[in-house]
Coordinates of C-alpha atoms and ligand atoms in Angstrom, one line a residue:
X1 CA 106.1 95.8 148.7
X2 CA 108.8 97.6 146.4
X3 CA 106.7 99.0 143.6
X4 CA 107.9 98.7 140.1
X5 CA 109.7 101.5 137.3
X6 CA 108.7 101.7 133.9
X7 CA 111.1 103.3 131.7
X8 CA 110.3 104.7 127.9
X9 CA 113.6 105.3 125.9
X10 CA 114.1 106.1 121.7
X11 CA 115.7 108.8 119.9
X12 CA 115.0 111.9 119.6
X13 CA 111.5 111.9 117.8
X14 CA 110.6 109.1 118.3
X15 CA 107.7 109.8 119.9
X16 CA 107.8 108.6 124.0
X17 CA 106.7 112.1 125.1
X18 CA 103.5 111.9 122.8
X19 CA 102.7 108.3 124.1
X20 CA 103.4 108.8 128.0
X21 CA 100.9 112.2 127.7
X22 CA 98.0 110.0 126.3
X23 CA 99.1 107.3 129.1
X24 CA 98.8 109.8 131.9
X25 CA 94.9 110.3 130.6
X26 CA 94.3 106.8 130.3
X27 CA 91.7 106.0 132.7
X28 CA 92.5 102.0 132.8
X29 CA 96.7 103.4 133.5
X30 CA 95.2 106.0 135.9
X31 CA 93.6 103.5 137.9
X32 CA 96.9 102.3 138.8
X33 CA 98.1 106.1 140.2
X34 CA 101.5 106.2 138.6
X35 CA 104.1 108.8 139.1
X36 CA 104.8 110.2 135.6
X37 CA 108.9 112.0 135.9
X38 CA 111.3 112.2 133.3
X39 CA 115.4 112.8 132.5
X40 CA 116.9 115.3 132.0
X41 CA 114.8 116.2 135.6
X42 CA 112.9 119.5 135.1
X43 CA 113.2 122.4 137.4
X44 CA 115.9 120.9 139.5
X45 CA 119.4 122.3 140.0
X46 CA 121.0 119.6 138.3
X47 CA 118.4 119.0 135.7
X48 CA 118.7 122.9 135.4
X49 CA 122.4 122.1 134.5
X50 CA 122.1 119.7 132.1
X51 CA 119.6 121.5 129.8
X52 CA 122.3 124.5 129.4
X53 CA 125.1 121.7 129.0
X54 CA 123.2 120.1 126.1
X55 CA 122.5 123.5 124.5
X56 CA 126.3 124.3 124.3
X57 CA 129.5 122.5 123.6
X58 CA 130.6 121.4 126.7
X59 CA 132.8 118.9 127.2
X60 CA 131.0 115.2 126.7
X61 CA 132.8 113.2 129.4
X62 CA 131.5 116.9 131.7
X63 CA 128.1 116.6 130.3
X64 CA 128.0 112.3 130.7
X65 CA 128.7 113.5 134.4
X66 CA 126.2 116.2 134.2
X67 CA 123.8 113.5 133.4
X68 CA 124.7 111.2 135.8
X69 CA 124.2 113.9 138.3
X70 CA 120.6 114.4 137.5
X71 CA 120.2 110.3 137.7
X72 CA 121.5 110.0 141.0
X73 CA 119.2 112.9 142.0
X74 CA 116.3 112.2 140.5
X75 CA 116.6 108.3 142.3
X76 CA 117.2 110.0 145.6
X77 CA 114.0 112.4 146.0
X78 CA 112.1 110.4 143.9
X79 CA 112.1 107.2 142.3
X80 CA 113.3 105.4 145.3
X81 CA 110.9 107.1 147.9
X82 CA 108.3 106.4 145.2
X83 CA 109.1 103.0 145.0
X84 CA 109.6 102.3 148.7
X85 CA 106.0 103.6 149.1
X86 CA 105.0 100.9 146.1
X87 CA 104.2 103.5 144.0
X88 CA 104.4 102.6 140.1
X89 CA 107.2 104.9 138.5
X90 CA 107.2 105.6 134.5
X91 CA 110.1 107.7 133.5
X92 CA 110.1 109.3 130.1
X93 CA 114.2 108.4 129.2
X94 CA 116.5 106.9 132.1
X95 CA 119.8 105.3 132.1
X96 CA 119.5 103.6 128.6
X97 CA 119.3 106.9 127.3
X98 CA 123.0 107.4 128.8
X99 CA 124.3 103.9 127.5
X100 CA 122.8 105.2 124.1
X101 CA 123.8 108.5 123.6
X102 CA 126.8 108.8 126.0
X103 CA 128.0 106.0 124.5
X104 CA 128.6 107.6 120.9
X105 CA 129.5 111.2 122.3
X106 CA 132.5 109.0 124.2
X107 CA 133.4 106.6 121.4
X108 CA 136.9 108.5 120.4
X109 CA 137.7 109.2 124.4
X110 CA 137.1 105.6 125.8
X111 CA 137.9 102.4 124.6
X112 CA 134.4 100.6 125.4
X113 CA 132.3 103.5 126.1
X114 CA 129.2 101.8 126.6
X115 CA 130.4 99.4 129.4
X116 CA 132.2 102.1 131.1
X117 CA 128.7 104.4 131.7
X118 CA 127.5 100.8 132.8
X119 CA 130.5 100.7 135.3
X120 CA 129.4 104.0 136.2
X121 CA 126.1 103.1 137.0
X122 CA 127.0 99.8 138.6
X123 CA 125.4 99.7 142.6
X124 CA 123.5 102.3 143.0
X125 CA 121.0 102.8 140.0
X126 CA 117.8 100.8 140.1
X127 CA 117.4 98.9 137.2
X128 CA 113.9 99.1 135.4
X129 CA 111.6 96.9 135.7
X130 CA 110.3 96.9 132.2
X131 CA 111.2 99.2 129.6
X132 CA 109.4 100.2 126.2
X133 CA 111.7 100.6 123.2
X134 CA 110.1 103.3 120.6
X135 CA 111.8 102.2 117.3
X136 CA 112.3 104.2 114.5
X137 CA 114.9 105.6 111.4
X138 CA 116.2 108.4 112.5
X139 CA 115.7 109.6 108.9
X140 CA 111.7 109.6 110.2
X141 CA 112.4 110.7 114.0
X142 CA 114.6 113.8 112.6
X143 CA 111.8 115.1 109.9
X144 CA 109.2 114.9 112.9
X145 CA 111.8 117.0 115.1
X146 CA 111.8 119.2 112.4
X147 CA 108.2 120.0 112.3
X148 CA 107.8 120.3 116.1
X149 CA 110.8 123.5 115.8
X150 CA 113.3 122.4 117.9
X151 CA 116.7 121.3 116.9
X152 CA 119.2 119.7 119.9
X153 CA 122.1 119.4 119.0
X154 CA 121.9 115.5 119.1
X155 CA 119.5 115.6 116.3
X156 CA 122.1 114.6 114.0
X157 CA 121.1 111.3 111.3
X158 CA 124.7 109.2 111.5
X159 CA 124.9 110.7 115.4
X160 CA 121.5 108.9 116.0
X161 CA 122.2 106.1 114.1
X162 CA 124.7 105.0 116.3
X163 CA 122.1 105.4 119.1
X164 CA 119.8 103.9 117.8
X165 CA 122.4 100.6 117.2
X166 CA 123.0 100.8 121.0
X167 CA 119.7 101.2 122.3
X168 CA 118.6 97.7 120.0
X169 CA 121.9 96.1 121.4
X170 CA 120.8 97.0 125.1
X171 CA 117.4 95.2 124.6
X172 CA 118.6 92.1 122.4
X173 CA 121.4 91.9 125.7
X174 CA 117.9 92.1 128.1
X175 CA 114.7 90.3 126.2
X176 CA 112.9 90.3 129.4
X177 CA 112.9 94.0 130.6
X178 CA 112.7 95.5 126.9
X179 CA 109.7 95.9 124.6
X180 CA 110.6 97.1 121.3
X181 CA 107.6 99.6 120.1
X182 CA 107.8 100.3 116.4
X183 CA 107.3 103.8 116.7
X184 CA 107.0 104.6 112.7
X185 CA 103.5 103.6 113.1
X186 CA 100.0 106.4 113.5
X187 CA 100.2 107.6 117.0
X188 CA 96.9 105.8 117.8
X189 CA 98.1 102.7 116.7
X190 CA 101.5 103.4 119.1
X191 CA 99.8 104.0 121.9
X192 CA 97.3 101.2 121.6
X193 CA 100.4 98.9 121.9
X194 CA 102.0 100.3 124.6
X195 CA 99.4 100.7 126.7
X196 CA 98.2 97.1 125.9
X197 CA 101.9 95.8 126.9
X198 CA 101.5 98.2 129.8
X199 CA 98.4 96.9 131.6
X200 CA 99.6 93.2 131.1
X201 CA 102.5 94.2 133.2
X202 CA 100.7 95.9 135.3
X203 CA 98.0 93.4 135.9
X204 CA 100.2 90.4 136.6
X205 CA 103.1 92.0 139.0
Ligands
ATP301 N1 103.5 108.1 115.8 C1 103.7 109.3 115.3 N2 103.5 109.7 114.0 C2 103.8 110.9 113.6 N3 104.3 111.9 114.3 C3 104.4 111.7 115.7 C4 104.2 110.4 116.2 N4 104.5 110.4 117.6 C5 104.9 111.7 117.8 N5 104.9 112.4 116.7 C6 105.3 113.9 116.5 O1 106.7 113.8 116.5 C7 107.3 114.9 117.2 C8 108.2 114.3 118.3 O2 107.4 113.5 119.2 P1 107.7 113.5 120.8 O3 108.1 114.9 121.3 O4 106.7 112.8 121.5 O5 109.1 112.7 120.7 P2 110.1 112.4 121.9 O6 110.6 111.0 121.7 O7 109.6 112.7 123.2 O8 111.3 113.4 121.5 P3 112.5 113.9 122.3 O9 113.2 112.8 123.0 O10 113.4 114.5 121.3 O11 112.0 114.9 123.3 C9 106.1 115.7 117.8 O12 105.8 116.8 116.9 C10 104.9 114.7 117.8 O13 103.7 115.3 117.6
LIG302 C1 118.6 111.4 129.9 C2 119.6 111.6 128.8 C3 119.2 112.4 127.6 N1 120.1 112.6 126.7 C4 119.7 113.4 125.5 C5 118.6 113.0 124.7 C6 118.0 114.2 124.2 O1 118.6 114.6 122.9 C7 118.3 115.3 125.2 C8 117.2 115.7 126.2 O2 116.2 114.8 126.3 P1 114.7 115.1 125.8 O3 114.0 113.9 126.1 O4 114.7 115.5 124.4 O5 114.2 116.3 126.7 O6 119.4 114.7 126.0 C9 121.4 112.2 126.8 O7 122.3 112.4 125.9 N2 121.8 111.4 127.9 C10 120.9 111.1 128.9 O8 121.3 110.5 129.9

């Protein structure tokens, strides 16, 4: 049996890196023996690419294919071996993540930007099975990417207000794959809810 992709996606600070580390100690999530991978891929030679793409000013329809590199990577050696083998797959950001932030570096180069990365996508990405939504004002996200001492150059507020618009659009379009997380709460009480929503998926597929 196929097994199934779970996808986390949010601007940046919202917190989906803090909640899939407490998921991969969760003893009741471990159970399950999930693959834990992430986009941008680490260590890889397009993943490798990427990270010095978004730390300079390349072009953005170069860096949307940049990305798109790493996606049809990362599916090759592992999601879809993983999920041939029925493994469960949780990817910290995936293709939403393009939608969403693609979509607003493109907005003055394409007409519908947001369709167009779907286009792009269209036949040979696997679509997730369920993905969580962590919700927040970028006004909140940016202040905690502040304290943690990085700045990417996305971290912009009207920048990620714009994704943040596209990433709500993409899961009021798809109710039954998204779960929208509101991420402004305690990180306890965040996790608690993901990993609640996160066992009742796993339990009944
Ligand atoms: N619920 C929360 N309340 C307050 N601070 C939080 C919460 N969740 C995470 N943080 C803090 O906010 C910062 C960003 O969190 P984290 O790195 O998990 O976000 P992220 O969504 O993975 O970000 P990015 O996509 O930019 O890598 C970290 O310093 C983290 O400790
Ligand atoms: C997958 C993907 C990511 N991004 C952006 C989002 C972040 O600002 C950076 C790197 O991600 P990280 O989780 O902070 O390490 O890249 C993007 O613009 N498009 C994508 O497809």
């Amino acid at each position: 049996m196929r097994g199934k992709l779970i996808t986390f996606e949010g601007i940046d600070g919202s917190g989906k890196s803090t909640v899939v580390e407490k998921l991969q100690k969760d003893p009741e999530i471990k159970a399950f023996k999930p693959v834990f991978t992430r986009e941008p891929t680490r260590g890889t030679l397009t993943g490798n690419a990427v990270e010095k793409a978004i730390q300079s000013d390349t072009d953005q329809l170069a860096e949307l294919f940049l990305f798109t590199a790493d996606h049809a990577e990362h599916l090759a050696k592992l999601i879809k071996p993983a999920l041939e083998n029925g493994k469960i797959v949780i990817s910290d950001r995936y293709s939403d993540s393009r939608y969403a932030y693609q979509g607003i570096t493109l907005k003055t180069r394409l007409e519908n930007p947001l369709e167009w990365i779907k286009d792009l996508h269209r036949g040979w990405t696997v679509i997730p099975d369920l993905t969580f939504l962590l919700d927040i004002r970028p006004e909140i996200s940016i202040e905690r990417c502040g304290k943690r001492g990085e700045q990417s150059k996305f971290e912009k507020l009207e920048f990620l207000r714009g994704v943040r618009e596209i990433f709500l659009k993409l899961a009021a379009d798809d109710p039954e794959r998204f779960v929208i997380i509101d991420a402004s709460c305690f990180p306890e009480h965040v996790e608690k809810e993901v990993a609640k929503k996160l066992l009742e998926f796993l339990n009944r597929n």
